[in-house]
PDB file of C-alpha atoms in Angstrom:
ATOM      1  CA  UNK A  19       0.069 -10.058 -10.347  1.00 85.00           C
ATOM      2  CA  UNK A  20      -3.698  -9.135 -11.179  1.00 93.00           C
ATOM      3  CA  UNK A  21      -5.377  -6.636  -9.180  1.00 94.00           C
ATOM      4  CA  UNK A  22      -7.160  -7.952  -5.850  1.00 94.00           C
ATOM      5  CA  UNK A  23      -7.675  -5.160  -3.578  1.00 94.00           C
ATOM      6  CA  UNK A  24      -7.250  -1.523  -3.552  1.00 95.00           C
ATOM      7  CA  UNK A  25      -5.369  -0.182  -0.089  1.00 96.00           C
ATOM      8  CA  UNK A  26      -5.314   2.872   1.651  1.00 96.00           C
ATOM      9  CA  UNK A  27      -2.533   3.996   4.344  1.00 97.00           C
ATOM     10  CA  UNK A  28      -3.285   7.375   6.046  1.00 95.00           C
ATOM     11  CA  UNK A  29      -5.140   9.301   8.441  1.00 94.00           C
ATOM     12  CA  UNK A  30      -8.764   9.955   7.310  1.00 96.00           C
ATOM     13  CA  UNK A  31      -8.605  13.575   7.374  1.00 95.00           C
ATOM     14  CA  UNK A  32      -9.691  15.886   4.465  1.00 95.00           C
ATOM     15  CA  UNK A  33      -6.080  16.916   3.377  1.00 95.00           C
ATOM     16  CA  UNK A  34      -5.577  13.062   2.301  1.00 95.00           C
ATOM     17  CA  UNK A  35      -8.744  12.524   0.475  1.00 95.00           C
ATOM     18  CA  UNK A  36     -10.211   9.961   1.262  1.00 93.00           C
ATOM     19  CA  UNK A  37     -13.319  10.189   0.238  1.00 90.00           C
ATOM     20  CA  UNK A  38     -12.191   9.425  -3.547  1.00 92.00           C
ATOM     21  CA  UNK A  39     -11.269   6.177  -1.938  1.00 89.00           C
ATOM     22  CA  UNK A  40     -14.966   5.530  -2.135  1.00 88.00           C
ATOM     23  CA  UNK A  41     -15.397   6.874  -5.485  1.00 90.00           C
ATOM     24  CA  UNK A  42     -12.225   4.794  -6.830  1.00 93.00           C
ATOM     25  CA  UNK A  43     -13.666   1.458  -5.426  1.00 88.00           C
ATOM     26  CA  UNK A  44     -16.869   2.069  -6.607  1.00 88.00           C
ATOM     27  CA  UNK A  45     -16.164   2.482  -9.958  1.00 92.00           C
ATOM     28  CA  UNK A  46     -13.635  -0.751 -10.003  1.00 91.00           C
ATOM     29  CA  UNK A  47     -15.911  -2.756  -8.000  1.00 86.00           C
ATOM     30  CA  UNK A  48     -12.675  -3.786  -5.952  1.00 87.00           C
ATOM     31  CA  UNK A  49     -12.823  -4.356  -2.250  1.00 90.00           C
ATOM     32  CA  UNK A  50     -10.623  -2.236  -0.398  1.00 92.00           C
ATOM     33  CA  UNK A  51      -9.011  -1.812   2.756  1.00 94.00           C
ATOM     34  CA  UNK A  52      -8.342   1.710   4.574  1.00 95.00           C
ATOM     35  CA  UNK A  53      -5.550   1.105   6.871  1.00 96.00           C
ATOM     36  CA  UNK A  54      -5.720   4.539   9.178  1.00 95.00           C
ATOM     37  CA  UNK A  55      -7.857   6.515  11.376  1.00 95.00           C
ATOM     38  CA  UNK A  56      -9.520   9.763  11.748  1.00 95.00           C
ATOM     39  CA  UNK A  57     -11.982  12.668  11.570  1.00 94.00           C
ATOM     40  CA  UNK A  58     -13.405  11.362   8.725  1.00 95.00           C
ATOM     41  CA  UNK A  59     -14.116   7.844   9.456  1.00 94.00           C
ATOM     42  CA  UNK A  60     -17.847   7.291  10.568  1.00 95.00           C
ATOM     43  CA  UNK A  61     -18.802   9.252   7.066  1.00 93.00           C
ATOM     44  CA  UNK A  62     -16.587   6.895   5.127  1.00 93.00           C
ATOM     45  CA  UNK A  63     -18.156   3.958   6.513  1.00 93.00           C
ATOM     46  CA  UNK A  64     -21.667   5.206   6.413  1.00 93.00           C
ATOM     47  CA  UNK A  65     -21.026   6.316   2.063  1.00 90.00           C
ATOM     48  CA  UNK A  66     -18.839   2.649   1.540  1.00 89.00           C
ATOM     49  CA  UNK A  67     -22.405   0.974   3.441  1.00 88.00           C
ATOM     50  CA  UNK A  68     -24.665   3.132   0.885  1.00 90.00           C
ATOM     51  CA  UNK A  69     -22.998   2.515  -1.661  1.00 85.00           C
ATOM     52  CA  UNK A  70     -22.300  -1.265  -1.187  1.00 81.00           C
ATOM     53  CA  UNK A  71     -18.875  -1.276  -1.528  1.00 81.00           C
ATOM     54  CA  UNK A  72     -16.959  -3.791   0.153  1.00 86.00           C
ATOM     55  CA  UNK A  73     -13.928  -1.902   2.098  1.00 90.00           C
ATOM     56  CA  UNK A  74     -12.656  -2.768   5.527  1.00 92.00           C
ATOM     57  CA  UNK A  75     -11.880  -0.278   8.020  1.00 94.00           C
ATOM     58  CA  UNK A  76      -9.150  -1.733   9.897  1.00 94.00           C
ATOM     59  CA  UNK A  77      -8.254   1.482  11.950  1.00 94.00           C
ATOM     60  CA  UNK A  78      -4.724   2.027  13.113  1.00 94.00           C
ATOM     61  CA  UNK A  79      -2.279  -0.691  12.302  1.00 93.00           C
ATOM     62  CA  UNK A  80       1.707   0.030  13.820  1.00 91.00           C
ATOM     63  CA  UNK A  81       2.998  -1.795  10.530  1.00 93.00           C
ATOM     64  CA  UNK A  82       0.683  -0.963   8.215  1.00 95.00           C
ATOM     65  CA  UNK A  83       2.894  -2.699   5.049  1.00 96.00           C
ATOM     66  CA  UNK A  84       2.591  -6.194   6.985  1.00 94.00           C
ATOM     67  CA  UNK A  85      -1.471  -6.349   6.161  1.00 94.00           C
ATOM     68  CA  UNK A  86      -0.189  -5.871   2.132  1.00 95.00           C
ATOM     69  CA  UNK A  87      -0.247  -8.669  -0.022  1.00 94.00           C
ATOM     70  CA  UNK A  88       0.150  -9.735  -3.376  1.00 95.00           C
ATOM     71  CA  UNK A  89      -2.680  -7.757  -5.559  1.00 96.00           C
ATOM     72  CA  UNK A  90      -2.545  -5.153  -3.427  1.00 97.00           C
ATOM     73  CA  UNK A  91      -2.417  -1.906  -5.137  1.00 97.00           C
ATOM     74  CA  UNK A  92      -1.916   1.303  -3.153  1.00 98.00           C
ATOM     75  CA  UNK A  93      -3.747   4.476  -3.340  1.00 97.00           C
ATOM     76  CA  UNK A  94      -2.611   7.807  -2.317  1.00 98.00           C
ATOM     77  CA  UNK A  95      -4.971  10.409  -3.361  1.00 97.00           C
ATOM     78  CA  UNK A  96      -3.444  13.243  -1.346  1.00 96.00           C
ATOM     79  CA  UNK A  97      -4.721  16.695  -1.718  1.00 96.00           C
ATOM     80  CA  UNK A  98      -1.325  18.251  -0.239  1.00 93.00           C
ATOM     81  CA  UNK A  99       1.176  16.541   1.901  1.00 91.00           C
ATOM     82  CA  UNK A 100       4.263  17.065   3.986  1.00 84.00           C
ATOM     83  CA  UNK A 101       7.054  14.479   3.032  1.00 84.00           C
ATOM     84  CA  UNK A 102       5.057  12.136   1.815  1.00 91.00           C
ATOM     85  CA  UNK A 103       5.862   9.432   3.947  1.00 93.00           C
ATOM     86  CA  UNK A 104       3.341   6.929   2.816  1.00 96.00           C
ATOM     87  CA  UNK A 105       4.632   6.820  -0.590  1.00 97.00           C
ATOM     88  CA  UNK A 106       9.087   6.393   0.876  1.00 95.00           C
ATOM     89  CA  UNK A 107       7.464   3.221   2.593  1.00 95.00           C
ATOM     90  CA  UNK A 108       5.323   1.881  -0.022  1.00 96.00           C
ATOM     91  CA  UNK A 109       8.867   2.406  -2.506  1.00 96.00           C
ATOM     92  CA  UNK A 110      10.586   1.097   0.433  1.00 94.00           C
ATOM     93  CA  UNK A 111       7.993  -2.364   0.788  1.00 95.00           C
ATOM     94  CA  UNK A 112       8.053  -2.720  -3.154  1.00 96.00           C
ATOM     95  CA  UNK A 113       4.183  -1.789  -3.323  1.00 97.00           C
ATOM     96  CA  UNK A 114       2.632  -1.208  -6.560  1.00 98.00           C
ATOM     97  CA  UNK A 115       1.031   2.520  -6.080  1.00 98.00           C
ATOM     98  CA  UNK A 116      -1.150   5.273  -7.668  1.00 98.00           C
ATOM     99  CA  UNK A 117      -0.472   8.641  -6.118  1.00 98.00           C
ATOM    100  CA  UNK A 118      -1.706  12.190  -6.537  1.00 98.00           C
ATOM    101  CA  UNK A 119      -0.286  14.401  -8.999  1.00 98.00           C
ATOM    102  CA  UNK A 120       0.736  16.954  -6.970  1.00 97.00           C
ATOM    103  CA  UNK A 121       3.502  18.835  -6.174  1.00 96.00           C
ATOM    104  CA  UNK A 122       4.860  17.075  -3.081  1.00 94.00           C
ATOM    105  CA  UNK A 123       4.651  14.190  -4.674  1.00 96.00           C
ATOM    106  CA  UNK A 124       6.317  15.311  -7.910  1.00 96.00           C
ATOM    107  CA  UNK A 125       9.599  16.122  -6.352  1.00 93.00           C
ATOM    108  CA  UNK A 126       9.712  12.021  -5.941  1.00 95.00           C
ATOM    109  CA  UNK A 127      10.222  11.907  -9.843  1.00 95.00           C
ATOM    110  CA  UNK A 128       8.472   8.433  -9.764  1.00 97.00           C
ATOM    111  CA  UNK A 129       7.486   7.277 -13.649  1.00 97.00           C
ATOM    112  CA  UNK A 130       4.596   9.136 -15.508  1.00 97.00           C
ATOM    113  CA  UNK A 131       2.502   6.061 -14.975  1.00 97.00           C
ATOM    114  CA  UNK A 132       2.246   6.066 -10.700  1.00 98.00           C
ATOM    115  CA  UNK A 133       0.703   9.590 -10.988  1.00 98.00           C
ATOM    116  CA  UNK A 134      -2.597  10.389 -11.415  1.00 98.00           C
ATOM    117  CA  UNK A 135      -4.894  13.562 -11.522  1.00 97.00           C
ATOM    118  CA  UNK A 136      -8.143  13.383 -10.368  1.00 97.00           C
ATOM    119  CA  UNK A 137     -10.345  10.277  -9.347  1.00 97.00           C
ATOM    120  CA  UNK A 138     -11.082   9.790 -12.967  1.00 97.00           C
ATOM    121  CA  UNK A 139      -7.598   9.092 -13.659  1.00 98.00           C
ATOM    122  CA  UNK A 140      -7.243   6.979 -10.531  1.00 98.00           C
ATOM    123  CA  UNK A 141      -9.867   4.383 -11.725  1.00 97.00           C
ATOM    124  CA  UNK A 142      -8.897   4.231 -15.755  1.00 97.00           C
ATOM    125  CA  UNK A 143      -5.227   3.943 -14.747  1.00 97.00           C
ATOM    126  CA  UNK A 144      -6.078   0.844 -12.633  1.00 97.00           C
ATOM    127  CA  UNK A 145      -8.289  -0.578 -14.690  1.00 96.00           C
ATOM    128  CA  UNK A 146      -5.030  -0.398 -17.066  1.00 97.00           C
ATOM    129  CA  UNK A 147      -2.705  -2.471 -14.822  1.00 97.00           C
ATOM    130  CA  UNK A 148      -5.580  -4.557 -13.004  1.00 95.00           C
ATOM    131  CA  UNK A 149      -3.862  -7.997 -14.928  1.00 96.00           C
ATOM    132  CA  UNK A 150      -0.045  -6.346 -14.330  1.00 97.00           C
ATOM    133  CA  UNK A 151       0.042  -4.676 -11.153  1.00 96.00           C
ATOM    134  CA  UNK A 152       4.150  -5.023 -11.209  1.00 96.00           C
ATOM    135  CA  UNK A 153       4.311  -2.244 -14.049  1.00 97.00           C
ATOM    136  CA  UNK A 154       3.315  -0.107 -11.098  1.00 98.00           C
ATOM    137  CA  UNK A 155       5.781  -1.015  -8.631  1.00 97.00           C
ATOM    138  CA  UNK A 156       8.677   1.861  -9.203  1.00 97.00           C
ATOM    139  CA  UNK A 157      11.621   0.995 -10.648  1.00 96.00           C
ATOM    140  CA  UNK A 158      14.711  -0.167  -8.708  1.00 95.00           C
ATOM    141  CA  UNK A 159      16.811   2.845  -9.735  1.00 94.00           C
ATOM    142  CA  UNK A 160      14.779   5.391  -9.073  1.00 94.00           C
ATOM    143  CA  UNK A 161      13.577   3.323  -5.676  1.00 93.00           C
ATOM    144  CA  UNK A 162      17.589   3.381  -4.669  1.00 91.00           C
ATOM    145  CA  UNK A 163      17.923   7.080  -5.101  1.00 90.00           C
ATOM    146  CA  UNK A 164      14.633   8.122  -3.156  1.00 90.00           C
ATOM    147  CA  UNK A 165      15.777   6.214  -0.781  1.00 87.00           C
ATOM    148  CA  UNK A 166      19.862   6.525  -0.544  1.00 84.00           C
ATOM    149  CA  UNK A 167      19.263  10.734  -0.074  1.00 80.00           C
ATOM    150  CA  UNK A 168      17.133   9.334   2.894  1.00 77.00           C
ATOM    151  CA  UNK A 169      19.242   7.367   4.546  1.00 69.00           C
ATOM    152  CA  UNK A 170      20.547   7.845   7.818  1.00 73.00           C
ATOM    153  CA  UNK A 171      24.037   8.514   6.556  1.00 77.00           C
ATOM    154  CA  UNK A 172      22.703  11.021   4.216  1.00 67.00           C
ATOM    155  CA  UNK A 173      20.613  13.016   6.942  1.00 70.00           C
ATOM    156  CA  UNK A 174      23.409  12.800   8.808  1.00 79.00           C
ATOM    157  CA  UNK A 175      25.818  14.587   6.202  1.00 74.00           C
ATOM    158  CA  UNK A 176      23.396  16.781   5.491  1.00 73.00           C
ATOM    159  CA  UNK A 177      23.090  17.893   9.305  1.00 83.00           C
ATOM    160  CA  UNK A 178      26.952  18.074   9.353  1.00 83.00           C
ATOM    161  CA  UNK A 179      27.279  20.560   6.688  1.00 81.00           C
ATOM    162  CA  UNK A 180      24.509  22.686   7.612  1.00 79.00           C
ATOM    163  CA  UNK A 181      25.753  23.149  11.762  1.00 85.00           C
ATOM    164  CA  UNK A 182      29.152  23.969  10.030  1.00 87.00           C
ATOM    165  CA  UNK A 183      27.207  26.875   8.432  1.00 87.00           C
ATOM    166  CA  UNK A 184      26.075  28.164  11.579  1.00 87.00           C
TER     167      UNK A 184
END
């Protein structure tokens, strides 16, 4: 599917970036929606209304992957993360993404092509896929395997033989 709208999923808090949200949009004169809420939110929407870019702020959503439709590609310009939750349910709801090349994220193993460096590399690697948004939806097999060592069987094994350590 072609690119429609460029979607963000976090707290708006420095840490996640989201001020190259902004910057992204801009330069693919997409709207956007920032699905989230935070420190950073009055700034955002006073530099989208400068800048006349058409994003909607739709504050905290509880399911967050029920406002994503088809064209939707999601953005996850991360500075640093935890575990990098965003991106297990975006894999998990089959969303096409972008994410930060960054360490955290790396440890995913996701295809060359769903990483990006810098905002730069954010906008020319849509542009890319803006008529073929699939080619950025990760692959089934590497999907299952993110996923399997997550599941609640796994945890659970992995629980087992660490109290049997102790």
């Amino acid at each position: 599917s072609a690119l429609r709208r460029l979607t963000y999923v976090a707290r708006l808090s420095p840490e996640k970036r989201p001020d190259w949200l902004i910057e992204i949009w801009r330069n693919l004169k997409a709207p956007g929606q920032i699905l989230g809420t935070g420190l950073m939110k009055e700034s955002l929407e006073e530099i989208a209304a400068n800048v006349k870019v058409c994003i909607t702020f739709a504050g905290f959503v509880s399911d967050p992957w029920n406002q994503i439709q088809e064209g939707d590609l999601l953005i996850v310009p991360s500075s640093s993360e935890g575990d990098g939750l965003v991106v297990i349910e975006g894999l998990k709801a089959n969303v096409p993404m972008l994410i930060s090349d960054i360490p955290e994220f790396r440890h995913f193993n996701l295809p060359e092509v769903n990483y990006c460096k810098d905002v730069s590399a954010f906008v020319d690697r849509a542009s890319q896929f803006q008529q073929n948004l699939v080619a950025l939806i990760v692959p089934e097999s590497i999907k299952d395997k993110i996923l399997k060592a997550r599941s609640p069987q796994a945890v659970g094994d992995a629980w087992e033989t660490f109290l049997k350590t102790i």
